[in-house]
Short mmCIF file of C-alpha atoms in Angstrom, two decimals:
data_model
loop_
_atom_site.label_atom_id
_atom_site.label_comp_id
_atom_site.label_asym_id
_atom_site.label_seq_id
_atom_site.Cartn_x
_atom_site.Cartn_y
_atom_site.Cartn_z
CA MET A 1 22.91 21.40 -8.30
CA SER A 2 20.35 18.66 -9.44
CA TYR A 3 20.16 16.81 -13.08
CA HIS A 4 16.78 15.88 -13.91
CA GLN A 5 17.53 12.93 -16.45
CA PHE A 6 15.82 10.15 -15.88
CA SER A 7 12.24 9.82 -16.70
CA LEU A 8 10.30 7.98 -13.37
CA LYS A 9 7.06 7.63 -15.52
CA GLN A 10 7.49 3.93 -16.22
CA TRP A 11 8.51 3.12 -12.49
CA HIS A 12 5.35 4.38 -10.68
CA THR A 13 1.84 3.32 -11.12
CA PHE A 14 0.16 6.92 -11.07
CA GLY A 15 2.40 7.56 -14.69
CA ILE A 16 3.15 10.98 -14.20
CA ASP A 17 6.18 12.51 -15.83
CA VAL A 18 8.68 13.39 -13.14
CA TYR A 19 12.28 13.25 -13.43
CA ALA A 20 15.21 11.82 -11.05
CA ASN A 21 18.93 12.66 -11.33
CA ASN A 22 19.55 8.92 -11.60
CA ILE A 23 17.99 5.23 -11.41
CA VAL A 24 19.47 2.63 -10.12
CA ILE A 25 18.26 -1.23 -10.04
CA ALA A 26 19.49 -3.14 -6.97
CA LYS A 27 19.12 -6.93 -7.37
CA SER A 28 21.06 -7.60 -4.15
CA LYS A 29 22.16 -6.57 -0.78
CA ALA A 30 25.38 -6.05 -2.10
CA ALA A 31 24.34 -3.68 -4.68
CA LEU A 32 22.32 -1.83 -2.40
CA PHE A 33 25.65 -1.27 0.06
CA CYS A 34 27.42 0.04 -3.19
CA GLN A 35 24.43 2.37 -3.69
CA CYS A 36 23.99 3.71 -0.21
CA TRP A 37 26.64 3.92 1.85
CA GLN A 38 30.04 3.23 0.11
CA LYS A 39 30.89 7.01 -0.65
CA LYS A 40 28.12 8.13 2.00
CA THR A 41 26.27 9.61 -0.81
CA TRP A 42 23.02 9.35 1.06
CA LYS A 43 24.24 12.00 3.23
CA THR A 44 24.16 14.78 0.84
CA GLU A 45 22.01 13.60 -2.02
CA PRO A 46 18.61 12.04 -1.13
CA ILE A 47 17.83 8.39 -2.34
CA LEU A 48 14.33 7.21 -3.12
CA LEU A 49 13.66 2.99 -2.37
CA LEU A 50 11.09 1.94 -4.76
CA GLY A 51 9.70 -1.79 -5.52
CA GLN A 52 6.80 -1.00 -7.87
CA GLY A 53 5.73 2.72 -7.57
CA SER A 54 2.43 1.58 -6.63
CA ASN A 55 1.82 3.69 -3.52
CA VAL A 56 3.29 6.89 -4.42
CA LEU A 57 2.60 10.19 -5.76
CA PHE A 58 5.44 12.57 -7.06
CA LEU A 59 4.64 16.23 -6.24
CA GLN A 60 7.66 17.59 -8.19
CA ASN A 61 11.15 15.96 -10.00
CA PHE A 62 13.47 14.37 -7.42
CA ASP A 63 16.59 15.76 -6.47
CA GLY A 64 18.55 12.69 -6.16
CA LYS A 65 18.80 9.05 -6.43
CA VAL A 66 16.03 6.51 -6.97
CA LEU A 67 16.86 2.72 -6.25
CA ILE A 68 14.75 0.13 -7.72
CA ASN A 69 14.69 -2.79 -5.24
CA ARG A 70 14.78 -6.07 -7.34
CA ILE A 71 15.99 -8.34 -4.44
CA LYS A 72 14.36 -11.68 -5.22
CA GLY A 73 14.22 -14.99 -3.49
CA ILE A 74 11.49 -17.17 -1.88
CA ASN A 75 12.74 -19.71 0.33
CA ILE A 76 9.81 -22.53 2.08
CA VAL A 77 10.14 -24.34 5.00
CA GLU A 78 7.57 -26.98 6.30
CA THR A 79 7.12 -27.41 10.12
CA THR A 80 4.45 -29.56 11.93
CA ASP A 81 1.62 -26.80 11.60
CA SER A 82 2.70 -23.94 9.01
CA TRP A 83 4.66 -23.13 6.20
CA LEU A 84 7.32 -20.57 6.86
CA LEU A 85 8.20 -18.51 3.71
CA HIS A 86 11.21 -16.03 3.37
CA VAL A 87 10.57 -13.98 0.62
CA GLY A 88 12.68 -11.12 -1.04
CA ALA A 89 11.38 -7.49 -1.14
CA GLY A 90 11.63 -7.27 -4.97
CA GLU A 91 8.94 -10.08 -5.40
CA ASN A 92 5.71 -9.26 -7.05
CA TRP A 93 2.95 -9.27 -4.12
CA HIS A 94 0.43 -10.89 -6.34
CA LYS A 95 2.71 -13.21 -7.88
CA LEU A 96 3.94 -14.43 -4.43
CA VAL A 97 0.25 -15.08 -3.62
CA LYS A 98 -0.61 -16.92 -6.38
CA MET A 99 2.42 -19.33 -6.54
CA THR A 100 1.64 -19.94 -2.73
CA LEU A 101 -2.01 -20.96 -3.90
CA ASP A 102 -0.37 -22.99 -6.94
CA LYS A 103 1.89 -24.67 -4.13
CA GLY A 104 -1.59 -25.62 -1.94
CA LEU A 105 -0.74 -23.01 0.69
CA GLY A 106 -3.65 -20.96 1.82
CA GLY A 107 -3.42 -17.94 3.64
CA LEU A 108 -2.47 -14.85 1.18
CA GLU A 109 -5.69 -15.15 -0.55
CA ASN A 110 -7.76 -12.24 0.40
CA LEU A 111 -4.92 -9.89 -0.23
CA ALA A 112 -4.83 -11.29 -4.30
CA LEU A 113 -3.94 -8.58 -6.70
CA ILE A 114 -2.86 -5.86 -4.63
CA PRO A 115 -0.16 -3.97 -6.61
CA GLY A 116 3.43 -3.60 -4.98
CA CYS A 117 6.44 -5.51 -3.84
CA VAL A 118 6.76 -7.30 -1.23
CA GLY A 119 9.21 -4.97 0.34
CA SER A 120 6.47 -2.61 0.51
CA ALA A 121 3.43 -4.26 2.32
CA PRO A 122 4.91 -4.38 5.65
CA ILE A 123 5.62 -0.70 5.46
CA GLN A 124 1.98 0.15 4.84
CA ASN A 125 0.39 -3.12 6.61
CA ILE A 126 -1.68 -4.02 3.36
CA GLY A 127 -5.04 -5.48 3.61
CA ALA A 128 -7.76 -5.91 2.15
CA TYR A 129 -11.55 -7.81 2.66
CA ASP A 130 -10.76 -8.53 6.30
CA LEU A 131 -7.43 -9.69 6.19
CA GLU A 132 -4.26 -7.45 7.10
CA LEU A 133 -0.40 -8.25 6.57
CA ASP A 134 0.01 -8.16 10.34
CA GLN A 135 -2.02 -11.43 10.54
CA VAL A 136 0.32 -13.65 8.42
CA CYS A 137 3.87 -11.79 9.22
CA GLU A 138 6.46 -13.23 11.37
CA TYR A 139 9.15 -10.43 10.84
CA VAL A 140 10.60 -8.03 8.19
CA ASP A 141 14.31 -8.21 7.59
CA VAL A 142 15.87 -4.67 6.83
CA VAL A 143 19.23 -2.86 6.41
CA PHE A 144 19.91 0.29 7.66
CA LEU A 145 21.37 3.07 5.47
CA SER A 146 24.18 4.48 7.68
CA ASP A 147 26.20 1.61 8.64
CA GLY A 148 24.59 -1.37 6.24
CA GLU A 149 23.54 -3.15 9.61
CA HIS A 150 21.01 -6.15 9.07
CA ARG A 151 18.20 -6.43 11.67
CA ARG A 152 15.01 -8.26 11.65
CA PHE A 153 11.98 -6.59 13.18
CA ASN A 154 9.37 -9.27 14.39
CA THR A 155 6.14 -8.75 14.45
CA ILE A 156 5.41 -6.77 17.91
CA GLU A 157 8.91 -4.75 16.84
CA CYS A 158 7.08 -3.92 13.49
CA CYS A 159 4.33 -1.75 15.55
CA PHE A 160 1.84 -2.79 12.91
CA GLY A 161 -1.56 -0.54 12.64
CA TYR A 162 -4.03 0.40 10.59
CA ARG A 163 -2.16 1.08 7.06
CA ASP A 164 1.00 1.98 9.32
CA SER A 165 4.08 0.77 11.03
CA ILE A 166 7.08 1.47 12.36
CA PHE A 167 8.90 2.01 9.28
CA LYS A 168 6.85 4.75 8.50
CA HIS A 169 7.59 6.82 11.77
CA SER A 170 10.98 5.69 13.87
CA TYR A 171 12.83 4.59 10.53
CA LYS A 172 11.20 6.52 8.37
CA ASP A 173 14.12 7.31 5.51
CA GLN A 174 16.92 5.03 7.23
CA TYR A 175 16.41 1.63 6.11
CA VAL A 176 16.03 -0.61 3.19
CA VAL A 177 13.37 -3.71 3.35
CA ILE A 178 15.27 -6.41 2.17
CA ALA A 179 13.03 -9.50 2.83
CA VAL A 180 9.49 -10.49 4.42
CA GLY A 181 8.95 -13.35 6.57
CA PHE A 182 5.79 -14.95 6.28
CA LYS A 183 3.66 -17.87 8.64
CA LEU A 184 0.72 -19.79 7.06
CA LYS A 185 -1.25 -21.81 8.96
CA LYS A 186 -1.78 -25.50 7.65
CA LYS A 187 -5.06 -25.68 8.94
CA TRP A 188 -6.50 -23.34 6.68
CA LYS A 189 -10.02 -21.31 7.70
CA PRO A 190 -11.54 -18.98 5.30
CA ILE A 191 -12.21 -15.28 5.60
CA LEU A 192 -15.45 -14.65 3.95
CA THR A 193 -16.62 -11.60 6.22
CA TYR A 194 -16.49 -9.46 3.31
CA SER A 195 -20.66 -9.30 1.96
CA HIS A 196 -19.64 -9.85 -1.36
CA LEU A 197 -18.07 -12.98 -0.27
CA ARG A 198 -20.41 -14.54 1.92
CA TYR A 199 -22.13 -16.36 -0.94
CA LEU A 200 -19.07 -18.95 -0.36
CA ASN A 201 -19.66 -21.86 1.89
CA PRO A 202 -16.99 -21.85 4.80
CA LYS A 203 -17.28 -25.61 5.11
CA THR A 204 -16.55 -26.04 1.38
CA VAL A 205 -14.59 -23.46 -0.39
CA THR A 206 -11.04 -23.71 -1.24
CA PRO A 207 -8.48 -20.97 -0.97
CA ILE A 208 -8.37 -20.59 -4.47
CA GLN A 209 -12.30 -20.33 -4.99
CA VAL A 210 -11.87 -17.27 -2.49
CA PHE A 211 -8.40 -15.95 -4.45
CA ASN A 212 -10.53 -16.26 -7.78
CA ALA A 213 -13.50 -14.21 -6.09
CA ILE A 214 -11.36 -11.61 -4.47
CA CYS A 215 -9.84 -11.27 -8.27
CA ARG A 216 -12.75 -10.80 -9.81
CA ILE A 217 -14.18 -8.23 -7.34
CA ARG A 218 -11.18 -6.68 -7.88
CA ARG A 219 -11.05 -6.39 -11.68
CA ARG A 220 -14.72 -5.29 -11.84
CA LYS A 221 -14.43 -2.12 -9.35
CA LEU A 222 -10.50 -1.13 -9.75
CA PRO A 223 -8.63 0.46 -12.82
CA ASN A 224 -5.66 -1.78 -14.11
CA PRO A 225 -2.85 0.51 -13.35
CA ASN A 226 -1.13 -0.43 -16.62
CA ILE A 227 -3.92 0.82 -18.42
CA ILE A 228 -5.14 4.12 -15.91
CA GLY A 229 -3.05 5.49 -13.97
CA ASN A 230 -3.51 5.32 -10.20
CA ALA A 231 -2.27 4.26 -7.25
CA GLY A 232 -5.15 2.32 -5.72
CA SER A 233 -6.77 3.71 -2.85
CA PHE A 234 -6.06 7.18 -2.44
CA PHE A 235 -7.38 7.65 0.82
CA LYS A 236 -7.58 5.53 4.31
CA ASN A 237 -10.71 4.58 5.40
CA PRO A 238 -11.23 6.59 8.14
CA LEU A 239 -11.28 5.71 12.20
CA ILE A 240 -13.89 7.45 13.87
CA THR A 241 -15.06 8.10 17.67
CA THR A 242 -18.70 5.99 18.62
CA SER A 243 -20.21 9.05 19.27
CA LEU A 244 -19.40 10.63 16.07
CA ALA A 245 -20.52 7.13 14.10
CA SER A 246 -23.62 6.91 16.47
CA ASP A 247 -24.34 10.57 15.11
CA LEU A 248 -23.89 9.48 11.42
CA LEU A 249 -25.90 6.09 11.88
CA VAL A 250 -28.99 8.39 12.59
CA ARG A 251 -27.89 10.87 9.24
CA TYR A 252 -27.08 8.20 7.05
CA PRO A 253 -28.19 4.59 8.33
CA ASN A 254 -26.77 3.20 4.52
CA ILE A 255 -23.25 4.01 5.20
CA PRO A 256 -21.67 0.90 6.61
CA GLN A 257 -19.93 1.13 9.98
CA TYR A 258 -17.35 -1.26 11.70
CA LEU A 259 -16.80 -1.75 15.09
CA GLN A 260 -12.80 -2.12 15.83
CA LYS A 261 -11.28 -3.74 18.36
CA ASP A 262 -9.71 -0.61 20.08
CA GLY A 263 -13.44 0.64 20.11
CA LYS A 264 -12.88 3.18 17.16
CA VAL A 265 -15.36 2.93 14.43
CA LYS A 266 -14.01 2.50 10.61
CA LEU A 267 -15.88 3.73 7.80
CA SER A 268 -15.48 3.48 3.95
CA ALA A 269 -13.96 6.61 2.41
CA GLY A 270 -14.88 5.50 -0.88
CA GLN A 271 -18.83 5.59 0.59
CA LEU A 272 -18.21 8.82 2.13
CA ILE A 273 -16.91 10.20 -1.40
CA ASP A 274 -19.48 8.63 -3.12
CA HIS A 275 -22.16 10.11 -1.20
CA CYS A 276 -20.53 13.67 -1.75
CA LEU A 277 -21.46 12.81 -5.49
CA LEU A 278 -18.39 13.12 -6.45
CA LYS A 279 -17.56 9.49 -8.77
CA GLY A 280 -16.47 11.27 -12.60
CA LEU A 281 -15.09 14.63 -10.70
CA ARG A 282 -12.01 15.82 -13.00
CA ILE A 283 -9.86 18.53 -12.35
CA GLY A 284 -7.06 19.20 -14.78
CA GLY A 285 -6.16 15.68 -15.93
CA ALA A 286 -7.21 13.95 -12.89
CA ALA A 287 -10.01 12.45 -11.67
CA VAL A 288 -12.15 10.67 -9.22
CA HIS A 289 -12.97 6.93 -10.85
CA LYS A 290 -16.11 6.60 -11.95
CA LYS A 291 -16.75 2.95 -10.50
CA GLN A 292 -14.61 2.85 -7.44
CA ALA A 293 -14.46 6.60 -5.67
CA ILE A 294 -11.71 5.84 -3.49
CA VAL A 295 -9.38 5.71 -6.87
CA LEU A 296 -8.05 8.62 -8.13
CA ILE A 297 -7.00 8.29 -11.68
CA ASN A 298 -4.63 10.03 -14.40
CA THR A 299 -6.67 9.95 -17.31
CA GLY A 300 -3.56 10.49 -19.13
CA THR A 301 -2.37 14.66 -19.01
CA ALA A 302 -2.72 14.32 -15.04
CA SER A 303 0.00 16.76 -13.43
CA SER A 304 0.97 16.31 -9.85
CA GLU A 305 -0.78 19.48 -8.89
CA ASP A 306 -3.62 18.28 -10.71
CA VAL A 307 -4.13 15.50 -8.17
CA VAL A 308 -2.99 17.36 -5.37
CA ASN A 309 -5.77 19.85 -6.31
CA LEU A 310 -8.59 17.02 -6.88
CA ALA A 311 -7.41 15.31 -3.34
CA ARG A 312 -7.92 18.42 -1.64
CA ILE A 313 -11.51 19.32 -2.94
CA VAL A 314 -12.41 15.33 -1.68
CA ARG A 315 -11.29 15.80 1.50
CA LYS A 316 -12.95 19.18 1.83
CA ARG A 317 -16.20 17.89 0.86
CA VAL A 318 -16.31 15.02 2.67
CA ALA A 319 -15.18 17.21 6.18
CA GLU A 320 -18.19 19.74 5.19
CA LYS A 321 -20.84 16.75 4.76
CA PHE A 322 -19.75 14.65 7.44
CA ASN A 323 -17.46 16.06 9.65
CA VAL A 324 -14.91 13.52 8.73
CA LEU A 325 -11.39 14.16 7.58
CA LEU A 326 -9.72 11.57 4.94
CA GLU A 327 -6.13 11.42 5.19
CA PRO A 328 -4.04 9.99 2.06
CA GLU A 329 -2.70 6.49 1.93
CA VAL A 330 -0.86 6.97 -0.92
CA CYS A 331 2.75 8.21 -0.18
CA PHE A 332 3.77 11.97 -1.37
CA ILE A 333 7.23 12.64 -2.75
CA SER A 334 8.84 15.78 -2.76
CA SER A 335 11.65 16.71 -4.38
CA ARG A 336 14.34 15.77 -1.14
CA GLY A 337 12.05 12.53 -0.17
CA ILE A 338 9.05 11.55 1.35
CA THR A 339 6.79 14.96 3.22
CA ASP A 340 3.59 15.03 5.20
CA SER A 341 0.52 14.48 2.62
CA VAL A 342 -2.26 15.50 5.44
CA GLU A 343 0.16 18.68 5.17
CA VAL A 344 -0.17 18.91 1.58
CA ILE A 345 -3.65 18.64 1.04
CA THR A 346 -4.79 20.59 3.80
#
């Protein structure tokens, strides 16, 4: 039997009014142990770990306990060529980026203003403006829910991919990220390959100037979740074959393509949606953002069903026009936990 007494509206950035049986804020590994393992409640009652809820869509009320990860702490060690950071999973991501720059440590500036906590970053292998987390991540510390075992995964063991990691698959729902390690090289090199950053001079630009430029871009294009409910980029940028890419290049030469190391070609999901003329499309209280098509928003009255129906229409239109199937980047949460988002919108 479930007792949905606690509203999750303030705990996820989509701001949809769903409920959980209980909400607990965990500020230490010991608190997590108490809540997850002591009475083995995780075996009978579903438990969901949240940071800032910036990349989730609740499909319905949650039939269990939600743990808000607020394990804090930042430790910095200097080596000959690098700065090594050990950061608690509950630290705010953007504040971490700004703190490193305030201390003169470059390397994270391209990931400015990505919402969420540090512990969520490796799960999703966050990335922006041609920098991905795996390029600066040294390790991920986790605790397993079954027995409290502490394990450190190095970068290779994390199996990082495009918006993907081992934590989404082999260890899904079995662990808690408690800390992440970073390595920021002292010999800093700016990453300015993104078109809107090419005006910056790579010989003279500073990390803080790159940070400021990216903050301006993101604030101009993306809605503030504190004002308009959203989960950032709703869809992943699709990876397609070179054959399909060649065909699309002939038909749509103005849609940018990015050749990847594995031979596949990445497209901009936002550009595809925009070419389908879907900006502003509204289903109930959900809508495609008018400035950035890859963002689906809660206009204030959206239900989970509204968002799902809108995502389904967007996916269908893009598939019909480009023969490309979009996959959600946002994590879908059912009454019992994480569920297959592609299956939901198919």
